[in-house]
XYZ file of C-alpha atoms in Angstrom:
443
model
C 0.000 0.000 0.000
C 0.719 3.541 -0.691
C 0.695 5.804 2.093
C -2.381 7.593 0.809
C -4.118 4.048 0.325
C -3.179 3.349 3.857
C -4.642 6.605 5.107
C -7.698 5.629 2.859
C -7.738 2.005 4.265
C -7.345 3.149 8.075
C -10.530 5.566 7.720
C -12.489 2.777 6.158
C -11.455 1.003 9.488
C -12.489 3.595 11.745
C -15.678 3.805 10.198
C -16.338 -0.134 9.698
C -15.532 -0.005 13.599
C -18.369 2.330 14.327
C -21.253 0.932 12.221
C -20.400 -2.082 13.758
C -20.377 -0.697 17.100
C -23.488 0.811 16.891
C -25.640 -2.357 16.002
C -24.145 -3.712 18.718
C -24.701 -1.243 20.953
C -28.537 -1.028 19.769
C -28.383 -4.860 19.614
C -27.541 -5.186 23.457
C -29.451 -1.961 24.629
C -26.783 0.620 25.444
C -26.733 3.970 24.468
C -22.626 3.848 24.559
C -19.667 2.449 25.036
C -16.886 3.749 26.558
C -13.612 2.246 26.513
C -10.612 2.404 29.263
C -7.063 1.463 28.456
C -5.813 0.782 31.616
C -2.542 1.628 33.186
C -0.061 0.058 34.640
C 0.113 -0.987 38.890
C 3.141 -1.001 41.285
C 4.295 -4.170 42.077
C 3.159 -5.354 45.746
C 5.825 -3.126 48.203
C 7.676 -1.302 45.440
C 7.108 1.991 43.749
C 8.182 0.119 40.518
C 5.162 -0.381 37.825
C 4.756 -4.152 36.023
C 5.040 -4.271 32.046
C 1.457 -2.857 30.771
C -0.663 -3.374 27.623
C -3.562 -1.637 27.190
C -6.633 -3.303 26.693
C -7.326 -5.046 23.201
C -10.643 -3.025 22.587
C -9.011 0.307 23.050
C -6.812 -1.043 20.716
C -8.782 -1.710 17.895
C -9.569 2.044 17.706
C -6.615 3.461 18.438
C -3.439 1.386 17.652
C -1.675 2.883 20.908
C -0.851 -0.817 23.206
C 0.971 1.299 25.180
C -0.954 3.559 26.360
C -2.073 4.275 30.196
C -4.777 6.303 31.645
C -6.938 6.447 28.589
C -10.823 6.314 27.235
C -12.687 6.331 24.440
C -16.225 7.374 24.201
C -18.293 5.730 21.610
C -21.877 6.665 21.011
C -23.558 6.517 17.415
C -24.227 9.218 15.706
C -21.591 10.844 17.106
C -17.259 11.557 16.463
C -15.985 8.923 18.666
C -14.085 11.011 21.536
C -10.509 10.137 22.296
C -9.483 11.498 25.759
C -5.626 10.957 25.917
C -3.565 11.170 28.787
C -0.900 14.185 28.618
C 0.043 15.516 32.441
C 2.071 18.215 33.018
C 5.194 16.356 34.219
C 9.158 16.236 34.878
C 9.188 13.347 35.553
C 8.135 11.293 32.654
C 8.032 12.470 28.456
C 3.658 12.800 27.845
C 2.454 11.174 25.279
C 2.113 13.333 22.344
C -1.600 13.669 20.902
C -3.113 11.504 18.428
C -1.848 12.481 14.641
C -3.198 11.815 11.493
C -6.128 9.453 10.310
C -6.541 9.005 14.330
C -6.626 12.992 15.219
C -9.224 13.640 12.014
C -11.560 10.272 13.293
C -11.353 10.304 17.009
C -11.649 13.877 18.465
C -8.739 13.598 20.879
C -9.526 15.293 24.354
C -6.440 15.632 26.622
C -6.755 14.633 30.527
C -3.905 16.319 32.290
C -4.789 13.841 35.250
C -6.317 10.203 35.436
C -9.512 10.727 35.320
C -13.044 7.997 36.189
C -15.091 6.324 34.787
C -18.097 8.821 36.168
C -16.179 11.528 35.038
C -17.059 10.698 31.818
C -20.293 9.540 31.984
C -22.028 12.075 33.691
C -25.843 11.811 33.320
C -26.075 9.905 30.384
C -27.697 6.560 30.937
C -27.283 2.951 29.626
C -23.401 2.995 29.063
C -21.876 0.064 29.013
C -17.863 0.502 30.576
C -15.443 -1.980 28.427
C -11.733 -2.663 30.688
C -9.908 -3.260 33.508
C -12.174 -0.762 35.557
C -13.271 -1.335 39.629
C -16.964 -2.152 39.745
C -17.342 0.363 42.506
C -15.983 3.306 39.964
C -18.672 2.812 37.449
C -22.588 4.363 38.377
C -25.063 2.943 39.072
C -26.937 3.793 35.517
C -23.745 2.286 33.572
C -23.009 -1.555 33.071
C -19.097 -3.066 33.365
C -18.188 -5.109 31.011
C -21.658 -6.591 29.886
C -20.453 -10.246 28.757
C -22.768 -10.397 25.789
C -21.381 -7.094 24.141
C -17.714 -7.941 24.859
C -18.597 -11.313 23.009
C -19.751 -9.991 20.330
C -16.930 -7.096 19.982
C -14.205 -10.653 20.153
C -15.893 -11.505 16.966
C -15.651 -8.181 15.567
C -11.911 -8.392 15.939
C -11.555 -11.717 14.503
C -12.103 -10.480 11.320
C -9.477 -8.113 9.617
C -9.964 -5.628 7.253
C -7.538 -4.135 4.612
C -5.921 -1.984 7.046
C -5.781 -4.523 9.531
C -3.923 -6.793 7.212
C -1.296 -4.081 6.160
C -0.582 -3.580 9.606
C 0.242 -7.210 10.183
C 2.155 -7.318 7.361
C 4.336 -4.984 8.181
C 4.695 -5.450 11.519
C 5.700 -8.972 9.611
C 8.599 -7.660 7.522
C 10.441 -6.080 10.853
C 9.877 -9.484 12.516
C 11.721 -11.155 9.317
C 14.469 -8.313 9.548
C 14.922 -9.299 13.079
C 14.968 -12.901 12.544
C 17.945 -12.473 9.786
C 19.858 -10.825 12.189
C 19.278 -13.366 14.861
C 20.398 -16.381 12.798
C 24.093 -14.457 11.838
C 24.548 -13.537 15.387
C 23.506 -17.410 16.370
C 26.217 -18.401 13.573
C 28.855 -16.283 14.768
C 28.459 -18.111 18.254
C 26.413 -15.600 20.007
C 25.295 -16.505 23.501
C 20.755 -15.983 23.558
C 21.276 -12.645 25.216
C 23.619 -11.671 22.327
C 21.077 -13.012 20.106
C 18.178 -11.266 21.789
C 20.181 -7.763 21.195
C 20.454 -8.329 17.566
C 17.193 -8.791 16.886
C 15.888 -5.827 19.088
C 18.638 -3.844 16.913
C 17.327 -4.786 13.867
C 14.035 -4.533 14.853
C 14.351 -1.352 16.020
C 12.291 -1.452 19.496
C 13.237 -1.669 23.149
C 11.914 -5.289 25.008
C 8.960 -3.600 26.465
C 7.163 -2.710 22.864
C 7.881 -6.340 22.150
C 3.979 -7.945 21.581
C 5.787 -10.938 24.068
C 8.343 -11.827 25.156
C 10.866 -12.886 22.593
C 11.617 -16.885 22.619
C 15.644 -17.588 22.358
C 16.337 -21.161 22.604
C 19.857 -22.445 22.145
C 20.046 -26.238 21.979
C 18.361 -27.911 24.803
C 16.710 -25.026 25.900
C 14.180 -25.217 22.632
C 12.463 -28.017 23.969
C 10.950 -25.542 26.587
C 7.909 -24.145 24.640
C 8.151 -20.605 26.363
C 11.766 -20.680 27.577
C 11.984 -17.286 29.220
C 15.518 -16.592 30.243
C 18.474 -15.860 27.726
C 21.745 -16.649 28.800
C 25.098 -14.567 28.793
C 27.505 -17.560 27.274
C 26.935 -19.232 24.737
C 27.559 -23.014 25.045
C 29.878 -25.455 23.412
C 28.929 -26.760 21.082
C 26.390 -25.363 19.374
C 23.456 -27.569 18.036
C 20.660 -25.344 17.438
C 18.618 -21.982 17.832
C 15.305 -21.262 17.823
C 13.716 -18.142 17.855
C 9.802 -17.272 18.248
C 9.727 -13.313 18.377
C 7.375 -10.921 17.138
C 6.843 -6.979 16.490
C 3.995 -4.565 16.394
C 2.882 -2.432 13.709
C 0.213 0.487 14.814
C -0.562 -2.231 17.364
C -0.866 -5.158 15.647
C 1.309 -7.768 15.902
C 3.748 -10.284 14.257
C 4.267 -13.723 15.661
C 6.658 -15.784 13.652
C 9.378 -18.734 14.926
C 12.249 -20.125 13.063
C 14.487 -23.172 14.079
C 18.251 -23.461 12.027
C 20.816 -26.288 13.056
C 24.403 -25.362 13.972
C 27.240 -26.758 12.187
C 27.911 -28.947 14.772
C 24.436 -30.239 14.509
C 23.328 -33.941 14.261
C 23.052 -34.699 10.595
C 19.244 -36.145 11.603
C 18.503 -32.430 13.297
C 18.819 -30.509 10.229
C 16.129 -33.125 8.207
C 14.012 -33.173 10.548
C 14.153 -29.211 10.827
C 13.604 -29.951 6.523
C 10.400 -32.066 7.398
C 8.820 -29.740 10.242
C 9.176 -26.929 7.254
C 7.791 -29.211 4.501
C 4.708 -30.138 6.010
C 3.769 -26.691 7.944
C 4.221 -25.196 4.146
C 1.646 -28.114 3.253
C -0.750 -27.520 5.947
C -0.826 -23.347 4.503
C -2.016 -24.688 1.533
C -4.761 -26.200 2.726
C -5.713 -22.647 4.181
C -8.944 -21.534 3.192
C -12.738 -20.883 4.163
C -14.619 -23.771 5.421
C -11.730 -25.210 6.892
C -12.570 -26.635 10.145
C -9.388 -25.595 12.469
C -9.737 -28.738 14.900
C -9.548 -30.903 11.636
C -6.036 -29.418 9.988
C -4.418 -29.700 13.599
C -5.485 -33.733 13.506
C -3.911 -33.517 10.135
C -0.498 -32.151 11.820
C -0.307 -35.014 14.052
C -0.926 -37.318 10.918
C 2.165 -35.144 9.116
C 4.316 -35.247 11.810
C 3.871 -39.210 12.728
C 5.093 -39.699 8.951
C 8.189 -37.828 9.615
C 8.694 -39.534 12.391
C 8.078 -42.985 10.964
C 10.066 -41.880 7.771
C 13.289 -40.917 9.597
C 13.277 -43.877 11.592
C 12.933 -42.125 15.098
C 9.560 -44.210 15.171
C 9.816 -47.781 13.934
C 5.807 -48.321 13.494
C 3.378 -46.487 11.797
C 2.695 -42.743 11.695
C -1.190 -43.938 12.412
C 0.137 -45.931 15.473
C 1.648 -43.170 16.866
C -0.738 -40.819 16.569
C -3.267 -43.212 18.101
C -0.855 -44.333 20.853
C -0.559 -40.004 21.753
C 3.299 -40.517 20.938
C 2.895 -37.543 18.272
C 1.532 -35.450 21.145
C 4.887 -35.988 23.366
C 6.753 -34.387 20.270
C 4.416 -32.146 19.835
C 2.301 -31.268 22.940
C 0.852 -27.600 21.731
C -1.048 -26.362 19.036
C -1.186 -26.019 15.349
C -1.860 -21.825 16.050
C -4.269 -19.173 17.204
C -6.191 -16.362 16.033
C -3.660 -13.207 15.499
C -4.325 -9.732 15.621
C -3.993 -6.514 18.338
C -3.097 -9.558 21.127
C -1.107 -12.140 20.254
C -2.877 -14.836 21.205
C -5.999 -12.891 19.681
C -9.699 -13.155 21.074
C -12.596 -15.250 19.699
C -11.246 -18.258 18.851
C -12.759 -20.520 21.328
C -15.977 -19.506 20.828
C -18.598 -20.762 18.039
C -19.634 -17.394 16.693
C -20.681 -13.412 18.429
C -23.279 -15.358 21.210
C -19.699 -16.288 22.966
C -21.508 -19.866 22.922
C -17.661 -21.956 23.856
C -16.023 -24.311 21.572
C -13.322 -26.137 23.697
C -10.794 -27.948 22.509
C -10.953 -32.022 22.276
C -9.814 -33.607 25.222
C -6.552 -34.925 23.994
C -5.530 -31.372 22.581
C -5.698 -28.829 25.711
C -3.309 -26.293 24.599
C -5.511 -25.858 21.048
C -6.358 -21.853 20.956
C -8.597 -21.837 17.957
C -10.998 -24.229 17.403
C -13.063 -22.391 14.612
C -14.137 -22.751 10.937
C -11.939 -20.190 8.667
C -13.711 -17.894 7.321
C -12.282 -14.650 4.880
C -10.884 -11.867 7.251
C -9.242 -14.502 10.034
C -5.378 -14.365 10.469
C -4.096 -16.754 11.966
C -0.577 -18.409 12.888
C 0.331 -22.131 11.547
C 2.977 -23.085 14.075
C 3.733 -27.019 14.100
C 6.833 -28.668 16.042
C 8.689 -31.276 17.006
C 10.711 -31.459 19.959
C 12.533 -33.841 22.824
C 10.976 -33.129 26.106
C 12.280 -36.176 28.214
C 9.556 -36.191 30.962
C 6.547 -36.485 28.441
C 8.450 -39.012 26.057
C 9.092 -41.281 29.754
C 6.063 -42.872 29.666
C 6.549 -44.406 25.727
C 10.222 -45.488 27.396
C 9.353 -47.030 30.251
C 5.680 -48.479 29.233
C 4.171 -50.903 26.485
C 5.278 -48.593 23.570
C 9.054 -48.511 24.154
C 9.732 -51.176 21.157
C 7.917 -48.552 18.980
C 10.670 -45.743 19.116
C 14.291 -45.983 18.755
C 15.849 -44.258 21.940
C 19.231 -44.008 20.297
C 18.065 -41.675 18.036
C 15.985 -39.710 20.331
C 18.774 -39.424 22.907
C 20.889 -38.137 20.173
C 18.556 -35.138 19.404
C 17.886 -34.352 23.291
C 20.771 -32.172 23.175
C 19.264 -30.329 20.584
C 16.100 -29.074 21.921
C 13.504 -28.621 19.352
C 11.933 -27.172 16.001
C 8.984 -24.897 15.470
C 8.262 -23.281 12.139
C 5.721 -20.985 12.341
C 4.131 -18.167 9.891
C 1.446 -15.927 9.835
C -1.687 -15.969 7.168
C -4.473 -14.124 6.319
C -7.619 -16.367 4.829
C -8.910 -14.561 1.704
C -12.358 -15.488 0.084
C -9.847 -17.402 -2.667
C -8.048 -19.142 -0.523
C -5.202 -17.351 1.781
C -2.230 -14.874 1.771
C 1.077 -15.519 3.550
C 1.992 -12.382 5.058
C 5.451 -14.268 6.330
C 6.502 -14.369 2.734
C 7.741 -17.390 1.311
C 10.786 -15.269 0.209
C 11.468 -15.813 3.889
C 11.949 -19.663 3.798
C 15.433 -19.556 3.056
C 15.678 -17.533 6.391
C 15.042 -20.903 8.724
């Protein structure tokens, strides 16, 4: 997109956002809405604030995660009303007001002080109030967080528009950028944290504008899904890296992982890092409306007992193992989520705007997305493969041990674990990978 197409897409946003909001407003009986960001709280016997992210709603309007302190008033028929939070201080920079497509659409208001709930409200009646707000701070004659309106507002979001898309996209292509410099610090024999620095360089953002926290996994430390720590020495040898970090664009945000073997690698590690790629590029194919979520993760299982059975690390069947759960020991999350202004994006688990749920099967807890695809969706396709000794125990020690060979498996513990993962957009034709395959020679 140009950046007068992008101006053009973002108002088309802004006004798809409130049309929708007022049927559903006038759908569940409210007048308005209005929307708090939340801020950030001290951390129990400190003066020191935790990390913050505002509210996904707030959001969706406004594209500011960051922000603290704020509201936005939503009524129909009216300019939505952004009141932004700009204080008088020396102590901290204030945020600067809204520019742009935002400024012309949302009618910033500056607060020079937090500000309630009431405040804002006044006399008007039947306003519903959307965040992390204290019951006893909203009147009587408003509603918090009415569960049938915030269902149907997760919906909302689970469908991207253009500029929704571009956003992701781009936020996308810095990911990528960071991700190329990770794998040349990892091959010069940087240590995680060395790693880490690289790819906040290249992604030019500090830790806390990260959408998560950034996933650095050298060797055995892949095998832990969200390994959280990155350490200051590298080890030796190297086997392998993986790296599942993100960026944000205008809010939205990238989510993409990439797995490469070290040159000290077991030959067996790098085709298997081959055969995760092959068959997550085979599941995007089969993106497209009407696909049932639930189904294509089954299918994963089905891919990954083939590679399994194919490079001998299971001597029986890739049916076998999937029906004995030994796929789900390699592979105990998964296939992806919904993506969008929260990484792990609402709406997924629900069967449509009622908020009626739609758990996961038993056998797959960690499954966050258990819809039908439908145009609009993004969402991430995420498969892996890794050696986590404590679920694999029971196949070693029980009826199935004959059905693996251990030698191989104890020659990849060492080496952690694979995830490929990518983020697409489902298209009434099909789907768009906006982790381009230009990428692929990246993992």
């Amino acid at each position: 997109m140009t950046s007068t197409d992008r101006d053009s897409a973002h108002r088309a946003h802004l006004d798809r956002l409130q049309q929708a909001y007022a049927e559903l407003l006038e759908h569940s009986g409210f007048d308005a809405a209005l929307i708090y960001s939340g801020h950030a709280r001290p951390q129990h016997g400190d003066d020191q604030e935790s990390s913050f992210s505002a509210f996904g709603h707030f959001v969706h309007w406004t594209g500011a995660p960051h922000h603290q302190h704020e509201w936005l008033w939503i009524a129909p028929g009216t300019t939505p009303r952004w009141f932004y939070y700009a204080p008088t201080d020396f102590w901290h920079l204030p945020t600067p007001p809204p520019q742009g497509v935002r400024a012309a659409c949302l009618d910033p208001t500056p607060l020079s002080q937090p500000t309630t709930a009431g405040a804002l409200i006044g006399a008007h009646p039947r306003v519903a109030v959307l965040g992390d707000v204290p019951e006893d701070a909203v009147p009587a004659t408003a509603t918090l967080n009415p569960p049938s309106l915030l269902h149907a507002l997760d919906e909302l979001r689970l469908y991207k528009d253009d500029y929704e898309s571009d956003c992701l996209r781009l936020a996308n292509r810095q990911a990528l950028a960071g991700h190329a410099a990770a794998r040349e610090a990892f091959a010069a024999g940087a240590s995680e944290l060395d790693i880490q620095l690289a790819y906040l360089a290249a992604t030019r953002q500090r830790e806390s504008e990260l959408p998560y926290q950034n996933i650095v996994g050298i060797n055995a430390h892949a095998a832990t899904l969200h390994y959280q720590h990155y350490a200051t020495e590298a080890p030796d040898p190297l086997r392998s890296l993986l790296v599942d970090a993100g960026h944000r664009h205008a809010g939205y945000c990238a989510d993409i992982t990439r797995t490469w073997a070290a040159l000290d690698a077991d030959p067996l590690f790098a085709a298997l890092i081959e055969g995760v790629t092959a068959f997550q590029q085979r599941l995007i194919a089969e993106l497209a409306p009407g696909v049932d979520f639930v189904d294509l993760h089954q299918r994963m299982h089905h891919y990954l007992g083939d590679l399994l059975a194919d490079t001998g690390i299971v001597r029986g069947s890739a049916e076998a193992a999937v029906a004995s759960g030994l796929t789900r020991a390699f592979c105990p999350h998964g296939l992806g989520h919904s993506l969008g202004v929260q990484v792990h994006d609402v709406g997924g688990l629900q069967r449509d705007a009622s908020g009626t749920p739609l758990p996961p099967p038993t056998p797959d807890p960690a499954l966050r997305l258990t819809r039908t695809l439908a145009p609009g969706m993004v969402v991430t396709i995420e498969p892996g493969l890794y050696i986590i000794p404590f679920l694999l125990a029971p196949f070693r020690e029980g009826s199935e041990r004959q059905a693996v060979d251990w030698d191989r498996v104890d020659r990849l513990t060492d080496h952690g674990g694979i995830r490929i993962e990518d983020n697409v957009l489902i298209t009434a034709e099909g789907h768009t990978n906006l982790t381009p395959a230009s990428a692929l020679d990246a993992r």
